């Protein structure tokens, strides 16, 4: 058990809706990164949070936003969902991924 | 730009040995990871190389040559459960992880 937990496991939304995904890193780990993984592709970096601030950001539109709380847990928010946002969303905290959230946009 | 290249798919026989190659061109280098990902699941950590040479961990070994921008993952005594995708990732100079698209390994009896 790598200790990184994500919720929910699966989610179905319709185009235009908004979604919030959650991640809790292993105790004591203060850095959280979010990735999007489409089927058959490697993970694509969305952004990284450290000490409650966004430290780095990948090539994703502003519809993708995040937050990190004082306990180091994190949220990924996606607004105005598009069909192309359907993917596995992974939370990464040094060396280990959470089990991911499978988002389906219809 | 930054690039990680891996073969898309490989096939091997149960009990055999397979080598999955990874070449990279990145802005800086601070280490290379290998992850295993079964279909529908999150990737799981296999190995980390930062110095040249071979790191052995049970049936799995990982090799790195920084001068050649090259790594491989060696899987011995293949088992059916090793059927999965294997992802190579490099930490660049900004300490950002750059991921390959993964190699799908198919094990046949």
GROMACS .gro file of C-alpha atoms in nm:
model
  215
    1UNK     CA    1   0.000   0.000   0.000
    2UNK     CA    2   0.174   0.315  -0.127
    3UNK     CA    3  -0.048   0.537   0.088
    4UNK     CA    4  -0.173   0.780  -0.181
    5UNK     CA    5  -0.552   0.776  -0.185
    6UNK     CA    6  -0.783   0.923  -0.445
    7UNK     CA    7  -1.157   0.968  -0.465
    8UNK     CA    8  -1.385   0.898  -0.629
    9UNK     CA    9  -1.278   0.586  -0.819
   10UNK     CA   10  -1.511   0.645  -1.110
   11UNK     CA   11  -1.713   0.944  -1.223
   12UNK     CA   12  -1.952   1.012  -1.510
   13UNK     CA   13  -2.029   1.371  -1.606
   14UNK     CA   14  -2.188   1.546  -1.901
   15UNK     CA   15  -2.031   1.812  -2.120
   16UNK     CA   16  -2.023   2.155  -1.962
   17UNK     CA   17  -2.036   2.029  -1.606
   18UNK     CA   18  -1.769   2.079  -1.344
   19UNK     CA   19  -1.584   1.810  -1.149
   20UNK     CA   20  -1.367   1.794  -0.837
   21UNK     CA   21  -1.124   1.511  -0.775
   22UNK     CA   22  -0.946   1.456  -0.446
   23UNK     CA   23  -0.611   1.318  -0.336
   24UNK     CA   24  -0.445   1.251  -0.002
   25UNK     CA   25  -0.070   1.186  -0.018
   26UNK     CA   26   0.114   0.954   0.213
   27UNK     CA   27   0.161   1.101   0.559
   28UNK     CA   28   0.449   1.348   0.564
   29UNK     CA   29   0.468   1.390   0.186
   30UNK     CA   30   0.414   1.756   0.104
   31UNK     CA   31   0.434   1.749  -0.277
   32UNK     CA   32   0.142   1.642  -0.493
   33UNK     CA   33   0.131   1.626  -0.871
   34UNK     CA   34  -0.169   1.561  -1.093
   35UNK     CA   35  -0.156   1.375  -1.422
   36UNK     CA   36  -0.404   1.299  -1.698
   37UNK     CA   37  -0.367   0.966  -1.875
   38UNK     CA   38  -0.564   0.893  -2.190
   39UNK     CA   39  -0.601   0.535  -2.304
   40UNK     CA   40  -0.280   0.397  -2.453
   41UNK     CA   41  -0.073   0.701  -2.361
   42UNK     CA   42   0.167   0.795  -2.087
   43UNK     CA   43   0.063   1.030  -1.806
   44UNK     CA   44   0.052   1.399  -1.902
   45UNK     CA   45   0.157   1.646  -1.632
   46UNK     CA   46  -0.117   1.888  -1.525
   47UNK     CA   47   0.039   2.067  -1.227
   48UNK     CA   48   0.227   2.024  -0.902
   49UNK     CA   49   0.151   2.162  -0.559
   50UNK     CA   50   0.395   2.223  -0.277
   51UNK     CA   51   0.321   2.402   0.049
   52UNK     CA   52  -0.025   2.497  -0.075
   53UNK     CA   53   0.103   2.669  -0.388
   54UNK     CA   54   0.106   2.567  -0.752
   55UNK     CA   55   0.475   2.525  -0.825
   56UNK     CA   56   0.473   2.397  -1.183
   57UNK     CA   57   0.212   2.367  -1.453
   58UNK     CA   58   0.190   2.160  -1.768
   59UNK     CA   59   0.026   2.250  -2.095
   60UNK     CA   60  -0.335   2.242  -1.976
   61UNK     CA   61  -0.597   2.519  -2.011
   62UNK     CA   62  -0.719   2.731  -1.723
   63UNK     CA   63  -1.027   2.509  -1.698
   64UNK     CA   64  -0.797   2.286  -1.496
   65UNK     CA   65  -0.731   2.429  -1.152
   66UNK     CA   66  -0.623   2.293  -0.821
   67UNK     CA   67  -0.571   2.348  -0.457
   68UNK     CA   68  -0.360   2.209  -0.177
   69UNK     CA   69  -0.472   2.218   0.185
   70UNK     CA   70  -0.258   2.259   0.499
   71UNK     CA   71  -0.269   1.881   0.555
   72UNK     CA   72  -0.115   1.842   0.203
   73UNK     CA   73  -0.426   1.686   0.053
   74UNK     CA   74  -0.519   1.826  -0.284
   75UNK     CA   75  -0.808   1.882  -0.522
   76UNK     CA   76  -0.818   1.895  -0.900
   77UNK     CA   77  -1.106   2.094  -1.048
   78UNK     CA   78  -1.207   2.084  -1.410
   79UNK     CA   79  -1.467   2.331  -1.539
   80UNK     CA   80  -1.672   2.327  -1.859
   81UNK     CA   81  -1.599   1.960  -1.922
   82UNK     CA   82  -1.529   1.845  -2.276
   83UNK     CA   83  -1.555   1.494  -2.418
   84UNK     CA   84  -1.176   1.497  -2.453
   85UNK     CA   85  -1.139   1.532  -2.078
   86UNK     CA   86  -1.238   1.167  -2.042
   87UNK     CA   87  -0.931   0.998  -1.897
   88UNK     CA   88  -0.771   0.843  -1.591
   89UNK     CA   89  -0.663   1.118  -1.351
   90UNK     CA   90  -0.367   1.025  -1.136
   91UNK     CA   91  -0.234   1.184  -0.822
   92UNK     CA   92   0.140   1.137  -0.767
   93UNK     CA   93   0.334   1.192  -0.448
   94UNK     CA   94   0.702   1.106  -0.464
   95UNK     CA   95   0.749   0.765  -0.619
   96UNK     CA   96   0.388   0.651  -0.589
   97UNK     CA   97   0.058   0.705  -0.763
   98UNK     CA   98  -0.287   0.687  -0.617
   99UNK     CA   99  -0.528   0.438  -0.773
  100UNK     CA  100  -0.667   0.708  -0.998
  101UNK     CA  101  -1.008   0.846  -1.084
  102UNK     CA  102  -1.163   0.731  -1.410
  103UNK     CA  103  -1.359   1.027  -1.550
  104UNK     CA  104  -1.603   0.972  -1.833
  105UNK     CA  105  -1.760   1.275  -2.000
  106UNK     CA  106  -2.069   1.208  -2.210
  107UNK     CA  107   1.156   1.959  -2.709
  108UNK     CA  108   1.169   1.677  -2.462
  109UNK     CA  109   1.114   1.324  -2.578
  110UNK     CA  110   1.098   0.973  -2.437
  111UNK     CA  111   1.090   0.684  -2.685
  112UNK     CA  112   0.982   0.330  -2.607
  113UNK     CA  113   0.855   0.052  -2.834
  114UNK     CA  114   0.478   0.049  -2.849
  115UNK     CA  115   0.433  -0.322  -2.801
  116UNK     CA  116   0.642  -0.634  -2.738
  117UNK     CA  117   0.557  -1.002  -2.718
  118UNK     CA  118   0.745  -1.265  -2.519
  119UNK     CA  119   0.699  -1.621  -2.399
  120UNK     CA  120   0.634  -1.732  -2.042
  121UNK     CA  121   0.962  -1.824  -1.872
  122UNK     CA  122   1.174  -1.624  -2.115
  123UNK     CA  123   1.364  -1.296  -2.078
  124UNK     CA  124   1.261  -0.964  -2.234
  125UNK     CA  125   1.437  -0.628  -2.254
  126UNK     CA  126   1.235  -0.309  -2.290
  127UNK     CA  127   1.437  -0.013  -2.414
  128UNK     CA  128   1.389   0.356  -2.344
  129UNK     CA  129   1.577   0.645  -2.502
  130UNK     CA  130   1.539   1.002  -2.390
  131UNK     CA  131   1.622   1.358  -2.488
  132UNK     CA  132   1.543   1.594  -2.204
  133UNK     CA  133   1.655   1.930  -2.071
  134UNK     CA  134   1.872   1.799  -1.793
  135UNK     CA  135   1.859   1.470  -1.612
  136UNK     CA  136   1.792   1.395  -1.247
  137UNK     CA  137   1.697   1.032  -1.263
  138UNK     CA  138   1.492   0.776  -1.453
  139UNK     CA  139   1.197   0.568  -1.335
  140UNK     CA  140   1.032   0.252  -1.456
  141UNK     CA  141   0.670   0.184  -1.369
  142UNK     CA  142   0.441  -0.112  -1.438
  143UNK     CA  143   0.078  -0.048  -1.526
  144UNK     CA  144  -0.186  -0.317  -1.558
  145UNK     CA  145  -0.488  -0.233  -1.771
  146UNK     CA  146  -0.729  -0.006  -1.593
  147UNK     CA  147  -0.501   0.043  -1.294
  148UNK     CA  148  -0.259   0.311  -1.179
  149UNK     CA  149   0.114   0.271  -1.246
  150UNK     CA  150   0.321   0.107  -0.972
  151UNK     CA  151   0.685   0.187  -0.902
  152UNK     CA  152   0.947  -0.063  -1.021
  153UNK     CA  153   1.286   0.109  -1.020
  154UNK     CA  154   1.483   0.432  -1.007
  155UNK     CA  155   1.824   0.489  -1.169
  156UNK     CA  156   2.031   0.804  -1.134
  157UNK     CA  157   2.384   0.664  -1.183
  158UNK     CA  158   2.511   0.460  -1.476
  159UNK     CA  159   2.490   0.085  -1.443
  160UNK     CA  160   2.259  -0.198  -1.358
  161UNK     CA  161   2.018  -0.208  -1.064
  162UNK     CA  162   1.883  -0.554  -0.988
  163UNK     CA  163   1.566  -0.623  -0.792
  164UNK     CA  164   1.452  -0.983  -0.804
  165UNK     CA  165   1.336  -1.080  -1.153
  166UNK     CA  166   1.353  -0.718  -1.268
  167UNK     CA  167   1.668  -0.519  -1.349
  168UNK     CA  168   1.708  -0.167  -1.484
  169UNK     CA  169   2.010  -0.026  -1.665
  170UNK     CA  170   2.110   0.334  -1.731
  171UNK     CA  171   2.364   0.501  -1.959
  172UNK     CA  172   2.345   0.877  -1.916
  173UNK     CA  173   2.597   0.947  -2.193
  174UNK     CA  174   2.378   0.759  -2.441
  175UNK     CA  175   2.044   0.881  -2.304
  176UNK     CA  176   1.941   0.518  -2.277
  177UNK     CA  177   1.786   0.281  -2.029
  178UNK     CA  178   1.640  -0.065  -2.038
  179UNK     CA  179   1.421  -0.276  -1.814
  180UNK     CA  180   1.506  -0.645  -1.810
  181UNK     CA  181   1.243  -0.895  -1.700
  182UNK     CA  182   1.356  -1.253  -1.634
  183UNK     CA  183   1.157  -1.575  -1.587
  184UNK     CA  184   0.851  -1.411  -1.733
  185UNK     CA  185   0.516  -1.489  -1.577
  186UNK     CA  186   0.170  -1.434  -1.720
  187UNK     CA  187   0.109  -1.167  -1.456
  188UNK     CA  188   0.391  -0.961  -1.611
  189UNK     CA  189   0.158  -0.879  -1.900
  190UNK     CA  190   0.121  -0.505  -1.857
  191UNK     CA  191   0.242  -0.170  -1.988
  192UNK     CA  192   0.585  -0.053  -1.877
  193UNK     CA  193   0.639   0.321  -1.851
  194UNK     CA  194   0.974   0.499  -1.860
  195UNK     CA  195   0.993   0.847  -1.704
  196UNK     CA  196   1.280   1.096  -1.669
  197UNK     CA  197   1.317   1.375  -1.414
  198UNK     CA  198   1.436   1.684  -1.602
  199UNK     CA  199   1.633   1.987  -1.480
  200UNK     CA  200   1.314   2.143  -1.338
  201UNK     CA  201   1.246   1.823  -1.143
  202UNK     CA  202   0.945   1.757  -1.361
  203UNK     CA  203   0.867   1.400  -1.465
  204UNK     CA  204   0.861   1.345  -1.841
  205UNK     CA  205   0.678   1.026  -1.936
  206UNK     CA  206   0.705   0.790  -2.227
  207UNK     CA  207   0.387   0.649  -2.380
  208UNK     CA  208   0.463   0.306  -2.240
  209UNK     CA  209   0.541  -0.036  -2.384
  210UNK     CA  210   0.262  -0.292  -2.383
  211UNK     CA  211   0.413  -0.631  -2.301
  212UNK     CA  212   0.217  -0.939  -2.405
  213UNK     CA  213   0.320  -1.271  -2.250
  214UNK     CA  214   0.222  -1.589  -2.432
  215UNK     CA  215   0.214  -1.937  -2.275
   0.00000   0.00000   0.00000
